[in-house]
PDB file of C-alpha atoms in Angstrom:
ATOM      1  CA  MET W  21    -114.506 112.340 -57.441  1.00 40.00           C
ATOM      2  CA  SER W  22    -113.287 115.291 -59.363  1.00 45.00           C
ATOM      3  CA  ILE W  23    -109.988 116.451 -61.027  1.00 49.00           C
ATOM      4  CA  GLY W  24    -108.162 118.969 -58.611  1.00 59.00           C
ATOM      5  CA  TRP W  25    -108.321 122.689 -58.989  1.00 60.00           C
ATOM      6  CA  GLN W  26    -104.520 123.173 -59.982  1.00 63.00           C
ATOM      7  CA  GLU W  27    -104.871 120.489 -62.570  1.00 66.00           C
ATOM      8  CA  GLU W  28    -108.112 121.962 -64.002  1.00 66.00           C
ATOM      9  CA  LEU W  29    -106.306 125.677 -64.211  1.00 67.00           C
ATOM     10  CA  ARG W  30    -103.364 124.069 -65.761  1.00 68.00           C
ATOM     11  CA  GLN W  31    -105.392 122.511 -68.533  1.00 68.00           C
ATOM     12  CA  ARG W  32    -107.501 125.835 -69.101  1.00 71.00           C
ATOM     13  CA  LEU W  33    -103.896 127.790 -69.274  1.00 72.00           C
ATOM     14  CA  VAL W  34    -103.012 124.948 -71.823  1.00 69.00           C
ATOM     15  CA  ASP W  35    -106.074 125.231 -73.808  1.00 68.00           C
ATOM     16  CA  ARG W  36    -105.814 128.992 -73.916  1.00 70.00           C
ATOM     17  CA  ASN W  37    -102.191 128.962 -75.157  1.00 67.00           C
ATOM     18  CA  LEU W  38    -103.216 126.383 -77.862  1.00 64.00           C
ATOM     19  CA  ARG W  39    -105.917 128.669 -79.147  1.00 64.00           C
ATOM     20  CA  GLU W  40    -103.719 131.800 -79.087  1.00 64.00           C
ATOM     21  CA  SER W  41    -101.089 130.166 -80.775  1.00 64.00           C
ATOM     22  CA  ALA W  42    -103.083 128.849 -83.479  1.00 58.00           C
ATOM     23  CA  TYR W  43    -103.809 132.384 -84.653  1.00 63.00           C
ATOM     24  CA  ALA W  44    -100.355 133.637 -83.996  1.00 65.00           C
ATOM     25  CA  GLY W  45     -99.376 132.917 -87.830  1.00 64.00           C
ATOM     26  CA  ILE W  46    -102.428 134.830 -89.209  1.00 66.00           C
ATOM     27  CA  ILE W  47    -101.823 137.884 -86.949  1.00 70.00           C
ATOM     28  CA  GLU W  48     -98.212 138.098 -88.091  1.00 71.00           C
ATOM     29  CA  GLN W  49     -99.142 137.723 -91.568  1.00 68.00           C
ATOM     30  CA  TYR W  50    -101.578 140.436 -91.280  1.00 68.00           C
ATOM     31  CA  ARG W  51     -99.221 142.605 -89.344  1.00 73.00           C
ATOM     32  CA  ARG W  52     -96.690 142.181 -92.339  1.00 74.00           C
ATOM     33  CA  LEU W  53     -99.214 142.808 -95.034  1.00 71.00           C
ATOM     34  CA  ALA W  54    -100.222 146.072 -93.323  1.00 72.00           C
ATOM     35  CA  GLN W  55     -96.551 147.107 -93.313  1.00 76.00           C
ATOM     36  CA  GLN W  56     -96.176 146.382 -96.932  1.00 72.00           C
ATOM     37  CA  THR W  57     -99.324 148.149 -97.786  1.00 71.00           C
ATOM     38  CA  ARG W  58     -98.079 150.999 -95.842  1.00 74.00           C
ATOM     39  CA  LEU W  59     -94.446 150.968 -97.964  1.00 73.00           C
ATOM     40  CA  LEU W  60     -96.427 150.682-101.009  1.00 70.00           C
ATOM     41  CA  LYS W  61     -98.802 153.517-100.329  1.00 72.00           C
ATOM     42  CA  GLU W  62     -95.575 155.632 -99.527  1.00 70.00           C
ATOM     43  CA  ARG W  63     -94.191 154.577-103.040  1.00 70.00           C
ATOM     44  CA  ASN W  64     -97.472 155.631-104.871  1.00 67.00           C
ATOM     45  CA  GLN W  65     -97.505 158.863-103.039  1.00 70.00           C
ATOM     46  CA  SER W  66     -93.804 159.291-104.283  1.00 67.00           C
ATOM     47  CA  LEU W  67     -94.803 157.991-107.942  1.00 65.00           C
ATOM     48  CA  LEU W  68     -98.014 160.759-107.689  1.00 65.00           C
ATOM     49  CA  ARG W  69     -95.689 163.557-106.682  1.00 65.00           C
ATOM     50  CA  ALA W  70     -93.047 162.748-109.412  1.00 61.00           C
ATOM     51  CA  VAL W  71     -96.038 162.833-112.124  1.00 59.00           C
ATOM     52  CA  GLY W  72     -97.269 166.203-110.570  1.00 61.00           C
ATOM     53  CA  THR W  73     -93.730 167.699-110.996  1.00 61.00           C
ATOM     54  CA  VAL W  74     -93.232 166.540-114.374  1.00 53.00           C
ATOM     55  CA  ARG W  75     -96.748 168.189-115.499  1.00 55.00           C
ATOM     56  CA  SER W  76     -95.814 171.479-113.852  1.00 60.00           C
ATOM     57  CA  GLN W  77     -92.482 171.456-115.244  1.00 53.00           C
ATOM     58  CA  GLY W  78     -93.844 170.519-118.932  1.00 50.00           C
ATOM     59  CA  SER W  79     -96.593 173.303-118.708  1.00 50.00           C
ATOM     60  CA  GLY W  80     -93.943 175.985-118.092  1.00 48.00           C
ATOM     61  CA  VAL W  81     -92.122 175.114-121.123  1.00 43.00           C
ATOM     62  CA  ALA W  82     -93.288 176.477-124.655  1.00 40.00           C
ATOM     63  CA  GLY W  83     -93.446 174.355-127.590  1.00 41.00           C
ATOM     64  CA  SER W  84     -92.592 171.052-125.839  1.00 45.00           C
ATOM     65  CA  THR W  85     -95.972 169.540-126.025  1.00 44.00           C
ATOM     66  CA  GLY W  86     -94.681 166.205-127.820  1.00 46.00           C
ATOM     67  CA  ALA W  87     -91.970 165.634-125.383  1.00 45.00           C
ATOM     68  CA  LEU W  88     -94.173 166.553-122.375  1.00 45.00           C
ATOM     69  CA  GLY W  89     -96.655 163.994-123.882  1.00 51.00           C
ATOM     70  CA  GLY W  90     -93.982 161.300-124.312  1.00 55.00           C
ATOM     71  CA  GLU W  91     -92.573 161.775-120.784  1.00 55.00           C
ATOM     72  CA  ASP W  92     -96.162 161.732-119.283  1.00 58.00           C
ATOM     73  CA  ASN W  93     -96.749 158.541-121.039  1.00 67.00           C
ATOM     74  CA  ALA W  94     -93.506 157.274-119.640  1.00 68.00           C
ATOM     75  CA  VAL W  95     -94.286 157.892-116.371  1.00 64.00           C
ATOM     76  CA  ARG W  96     -97.877 156.885-116.402  1.00 69.00           C
ATOM     77  CA  ASN W  97     -96.636 153.557-118.091  1.00 71.00           C
ATOM     78  CA  ALA W  98     -93.990 153.187-115.182  1.00 70.00           C
ATOM     79  CA  TYR W  99     -97.033 153.981-112.668  1.00 68.00           C
ATOM     80  CA  ILE W 100     -99.025 151.403-114.018  1.00 73.00           C
ATOM     81  CA  ALA W 101     -96.418 148.764-113.973  1.00 74.00           C
ATOM     82  CA  SER W 102     -96.014 149.702-110.212  1.00 72.00           C
ATOM     83  CA  LEU W 103     -99.379 149.263-109.699  1.00 73.00           C
ATOM     84  CA  GLU W 104     -99.494 145.994-111.149  1.00 76.00           C
ATOM     85  CA  SER W 105     -96.544 144.682-109.591  1.00 76.00           C
ATOM     86  CA  GLN W 106     -98.197 145.827-106.126  1.00 73.00           C
ATOM     87  CA  ILE W 107    -101.424 144.124-106.883  1.00 75.00           C
ATOM     88  CA  SER W 108     -99.295 140.787-108.075  1.00 77.00           C
ATOM     89  CA  SER W 109     -97.479 141.327-104.568  1.00 76.00           C
ATOM     90  CA  LEU W 110    -100.671 141.548-102.747  1.00 75.00           C
ATOM     91  CA  ARG W 111    -102.246 138.638-103.985  1.00 79.00           C
ATOM     92  CA  ASP W 112     -99.342 136.431-103.235  1.00 80.00           C
ATOM     93  CA  GLU W 113     -99.487 137.726 -99.817  1.00 76.00           C
ATOM     94  CA  MET W 114    -103.249 137.281 -99.551  1.00 77.00           C
ATOM     95  CA  ALA W 115    -102.622 133.856-100.849  1.00 80.00           C
ATOM     96  CA  ALA W 116     -99.934 133.042 -98.341  1.00 78.00           C
ATOM     97  CA  VAL W 117    -102.419 134.588 -95.596  1.00 75.00           C
ATOM     98  CA  TYR W 118    -105.287 132.499 -96.837  1.00 79.00           C
ATOM     99  CA  LYS W 119    -102.980 129.528 -97.117  1.00 82.00           C
ATOM    100  CA  THR W 120    -101.648 130.097 -93.234  1.00 78.00           C
ATOM    101  CA  GLN W 121    -105.236 130.566 -92.170  1.00 76.00           C
ATOM    102  CA  GLY W 122    -106.139 127.393 -93.601  1.00 79.00           C
ATOM    103  CA  GLN W 123    -103.272 125.354 -92.237  1.00 81.00           C
ATOM    104  CA  ASN W 124    -103.927 127.279 -88.843  1.00 77.00           C
ATOM    105  CA  ALA W 125    -107.543 126.176 -88.812  1.00 79.00           C
ATOM    106  CA  GLN W 126    -106.835 122.318 -89.578  1.00 85.00           C
ATOM    107  CA  ARG W 127    -104.119 122.818 -86.579  1.00 81.00           C
ATOM    108  CA  LEU W 128    -106.878 124.446 -84.504  1.00 80.00           C
ATOM    109  CA  LEU W 129    -109.372 121.386 -85.534  1.00 84.00           C
ATOM    110  CA  ALA W 130    -106.629 118.850 -84.565  1.00 83.00           C
ATOM    111  CA  MET W 131    -106.023 120.437 -81.127  1.00 81.00           C
ATOM    112  CA  ASN W 132    -109.470 120.757 -80.479  1.00 81.00           C
ATOM    113  CA  GLU W 133    -110.008 116.805 -81.217  1.00 85.00           C
ATOM    114  CA  THR W 134    -106.822 116.330 -79.085  1.00 83.00           C
ATOM    115  CA  LEU W 135    -108.240 118.346 -76.348  1.00 80.00           C
ATOM    116  CA  ARG W 136    -111.474 116.434 -76.569  1.00 83.00           C
ATOM    117  CA  GLU W 137    -109.809 113.169 -76.462  1.00 84.00           C
ATOM    118  CA  LYS W 138    -107.829 114.112 -73.429  1.00 80.00           C
ATOM    119  CA  GLU W 139    -110.811 115.310 -71.778  1.00 79.00           C
ATOM    120  CA  GLU W 140    -112.313 112.105 -72.365  1.00 82.00           C
ATOM    121  CA  VAL W 141    -109.367 110.570 -70.872  1.00 81.00           C
ATOM    122  CA  SER W 142    -109.451 112.750 -67.765  1.00 78.00           C
ATOM    123  CA  ARG W 143    -113.155 111.947 -67.390  1.00 80.00           C
ATOM    124  CA  GLY W 144    -112.291 108.308 -67.671  1.00 80.00           C
ATOM    125  CA  ALA W 145    -109.652 108.524 -65.250  1.00 80.00           C
ATOM    126  CA  ALA W 146    -111.523 110.608 -62.701  1.00 81.00           C
ATOM    127  CA  ASP W 147    -114.503 107.897 -62.866  1.00 83.00           C
ATOM    128  CA  GLU W 148    -112.099 105.108 -62.283  1.00 85.00           C
ATOM    129  CA  LEU W 149    -110.706 107.269 -59.328  1.00 85.00           C
ATOM    130  CA  ARG W 150    -114.210 107.884 -57.819  1.00 87.00           C
ATOM    131  CA  ARG W 151    -114.874 103.970 -58.196  1.00 88.00           C
ATOM    132  CA  ALA W 152    -111.492 102.983 -56.548  1.00 87.00           C
ATOM    133  CA  LYS W 153    -112.490 105.312 -53.852  1.00 89.00           C
ATOM    134  CA  GLU W 154    -115.871 103.912 -53.131  1.00 91.00           C
ATOM    135  CA  GLU W 155    -114.210 100.456 -53.294  1.00 90.00           C
ATOM    136  CA  SER W 156    -111.706 101.692 -50.682  1.00 89.00           C
ATOM    137  CA  VAL W 157    -114.412 103.050 -48.734  1.00 91.00           C
ATOM    138  CA  THR W 158    -116.581  99.745 -48.667  1.00 91.00           C
ATOM    139  CA  LEU W 159    -113.427  97.794 -47.979  1.00 91.00           C
ATOM    140  CA  ARG W 160    -112.480  99.804 -45.092  1.00 91.00           C
ATOM    141  CA  ARG W 161    -116.008  99.426 -43.774  1.00 92.00           C
ATOM    142  CA  LYS W 162    -115.967  95.884 -44.172  1.00 92.00           C
ATOM    143  CA  VAL W 163    -112.607  95.928 -42.152  1.00 91.00           C
ATOM    144  CA  ASP W 164    -113.935  97.949 -39.602  1.00 92.00           C
ATOM    145  CA  GLN W 165    -116.948  95.657 -39.220  1.00 92.00           C
ATOM    146  CA  HIS W 166    -114.562  92.559 -39.032  1.00 91.00           C
ATOM    147  CA  ASN W 167    -112.615  93.893 -36.512  1.00 91.00           C
ATOM    148  CA  GLU W 168    -115.519  94.773 -34.476  1.00 92.00           C
ATOM    149  CA  LEU W 169    -117.024  90.930 -34.950  1.00 90.00           C
ATOM    150  CA  MET W 170    -113.750  89.508 -33.880  1.00 92.00           C
ATOM    151  CA  GLN W 171    -113.394  92.010 -30.807  1.00 91.00           C
ATOM    152  CA  GLU W 172    -116.751  90.582 -29.820  1.00 91.00           C
ATOM    153  CA  ARG W 173    -115.802  86.962 -30.522  1.00 90.00           C
ATOM    154  CA  ASP W 174    -112.478  87.952 -27.975  1.00 90.00           C
ATOM    155  CA  GLU W 175    -114.445  89.197 -25.340  1.00 92.00           C
ATOM    156  CA  ARG W 176    -116.991  86.224 -25.581  1.00 91.00           C
ATOM    157  CA  LEU W 177    -113.987  83.535 -25.534  1.00 90.00           C
ATOM    158  CA  GLN W 178    -112.553  85.717 -22.716  1.00 92.00           C
ATOM    159  CA  THR W 179    -115.807  85.393 -20.829  1.00 91.00           C
ATOM    160  CA  LEU W 180    -115.944  81.618 -21.611  1.00 91.00           C
ATOM    161  CA  HIS W 181    -112.499  81.178 -20.330  1.00 91.00           C
ATOM    162  CA  ASP W 182    -113.309  82.969 -16.978  1.00 90.00           C
ATOM    163  CA  GLU W 183    -116.565  81.003 -16.327  1.00 91.00           C
ATOM    164  CA  ILE W 184    -114.378  77.674 -17.302  1.00 91.00           C
ATOM    165  CA  GLN W 185    -111.649  78.651 -14.629  1.00 91.00           C
ATOM    166  CA  ALA W 186    -114.534  79.455 -12.473  1.00 91.00           C
ATOM    167  CA  LEU W 187    -116.186  76.151 -13.016  1.00 91.00           C
ATOM    168  CA  GLU W 188    -112.858  74.344 -12.475  1.00 90.00           C
ATOM    169  CA  LEU W 189    -112.336  75.691  -9.490  1.00 93.00           C
ATOM    170  CA  GLU W 190    -115.875  74.935  -8.090  1.00 91.00           C
ATOM    171  CA  LEU W 191    -115.057  71.293  -9.011  1.00 91.00           C
ATOM    172  CA  ASN W 192    -111.783  71.221  -7.328  1.00 91.00           C
ATOM    173  CA  GLN W 193    -113.748  72.371  -3.957  1.00 93.00           C
ATOM    174  CA  VAL W 194    -116.360  69.695  -4.520  1.00 91.00           C
ATOM    175  CA  ASN W 195    -113.629  67.083  -5.176  1.00 91.00           C
ATOM    176  CA  GLU W 196    -112.016  68.129  -2.143  1.00 92.00           C
ATOM    177  CA  ARG W 197    -115.529  68.238   0.103  1.00 92.00           C
ATOM    178  CA  ASN W 198    -116.144  64.497  -1.451  1.00 91.00           C
ATOM    179  CA  THR W 199    -112.379  63.304  -0.472  1.00 91.00           C
ATOM    180  CA  GLN W 200    -113.050  64.730   2.899  1.00 92.00           C
ATOM    181  CA  LEU W 201    -116.661  63.471   3.373  1.00 92.00           C
ATOM    182  CA  LYS W 202    -115.088  59.973   2.155  1.00 91.00           C
ATOM    183  CA  LEU W 203    -112.555  60.239   4.853  1.00 91.00           C
ATOM    184  CA  ASP W 204    -115.114  60.933   7.206  1.00 89.00           C
ATOM    185  CA  ASN W 205    -117.192  58.158   6.559  1.00 90.00           C
ATOM    186  CA  ALA W 206    -114.473  55.725   6.631  1.00 89.00           C
ATOM    187  CA  SER W 207    -113.624  56.967  10.032  1.00 89.00           C
ATOM    188  CA  LEU W 208    -117.017  56.841  11.160  1.00 91.00           C
ATOM    189  CA  LEU W 209    -117.606  53.687   9.957  1.00 90.00           C
ATOM    190  CA  SER W 210    -114.162  52.218  11.606  1.00 88.00           C
ATOM    191  CA  ARG W 211    -115.266  53.515  14.906  1.00 89.00           C
ATOM    192  CA  TRP W 212    -118.861  51.851  14.221  1.00 91.00           C
ATOM    193  CA  LEU W 213    -117.428  48.597  13.600  1.00 89.00           C
ATOM    194  CA  ASP W 214    -115.269  48.916  16.613  1.00 85.00           C
ATOM    195  CA  LYS W 215    -118.538  49.682  18.922  1.00 86.00           C
ATOM    196  CA  MET W 216    -120.105  46.960  17.382  1.00 87.00           C
ATOM    197  CA  ASN W 217    -117.009  44.497  18.064  1.00 86.00           C
ATOM    198  CA  ASP W 218    -117.055  45.810  21.445  1.00 83.00           C
ATOM    199  CA  GLU W 219    -120.522  45.425  22.295  1.00 82.00           C
ATOM    200  CA  ALA W 220    -120.382  41.780  20.753  1.00 82.00           C
ATOM    201  CA  GLU W 221    -117.709  40.891  23.037  1.00 81.00           C
ATOM    202  CA  LYS W 222    -119.758  42.236  26.245  1.00 80.00           C
ATOM    203  CA  MET W 223    -122.479  40.287  25.054  1.00 82.00           C
ATOM    204  CA  ASN W 224    -120.536  37.126  24.729  1.00 79.00           C
ATOM    205  CA  SER W 225    -118.831  37.674  28.022  1.00 78.00           C
ATOM    206  CA  ALA W 226    -122.001  38.074  29.939  1.00 75.00           C
ATOM    207  CA  ASN W 227    -123.391  34.825  28.519  1.00 71.00           C
ATOM    208  CA  MET W 228    -120.691  32.844  29.703  1.00 64.00           C
TER     209      MET W 228
END
């Protein structure tokens, strides 16, 4: 008929775990990216504070405008190089995130296809089970009908057997009566013949 509630619950938990695990890599990449961004912001703040310190020290020194300009340019170049390095690193991280995201999307599609196939197999198995149960019910009904028919036949055979026994008993009684009647008839015939002989002898004696 249908899949048991325990199997359905288990399948739902498996589906949920598959969906959650498909995004686990992306979540980890974003976590690492956020952590690296925080570290880079701290480095930038340190560089900005260093630039501020150099400027404040240079403004208090008279006649050192050329030296200050050179140090300021050096700090600025170092800051720009650091930003470019950070941008390159972030681009690499984003490329890795997008790559992982694409791979996970492909995995998710493959998992969804696998789940769809499993659901089709489960539906097919459920249909086969339903048909098997229906056939079992039909066969059980036929067996019950056959048993009822056999019971009716057994009862009819027992009735016929009882009737045959009653007829045989009655036939035996009739045969016994017939035998007794034959004996009685033979005795009567013998007695009648004896009587006729006696009367014939008496008539012969009277005529002499």
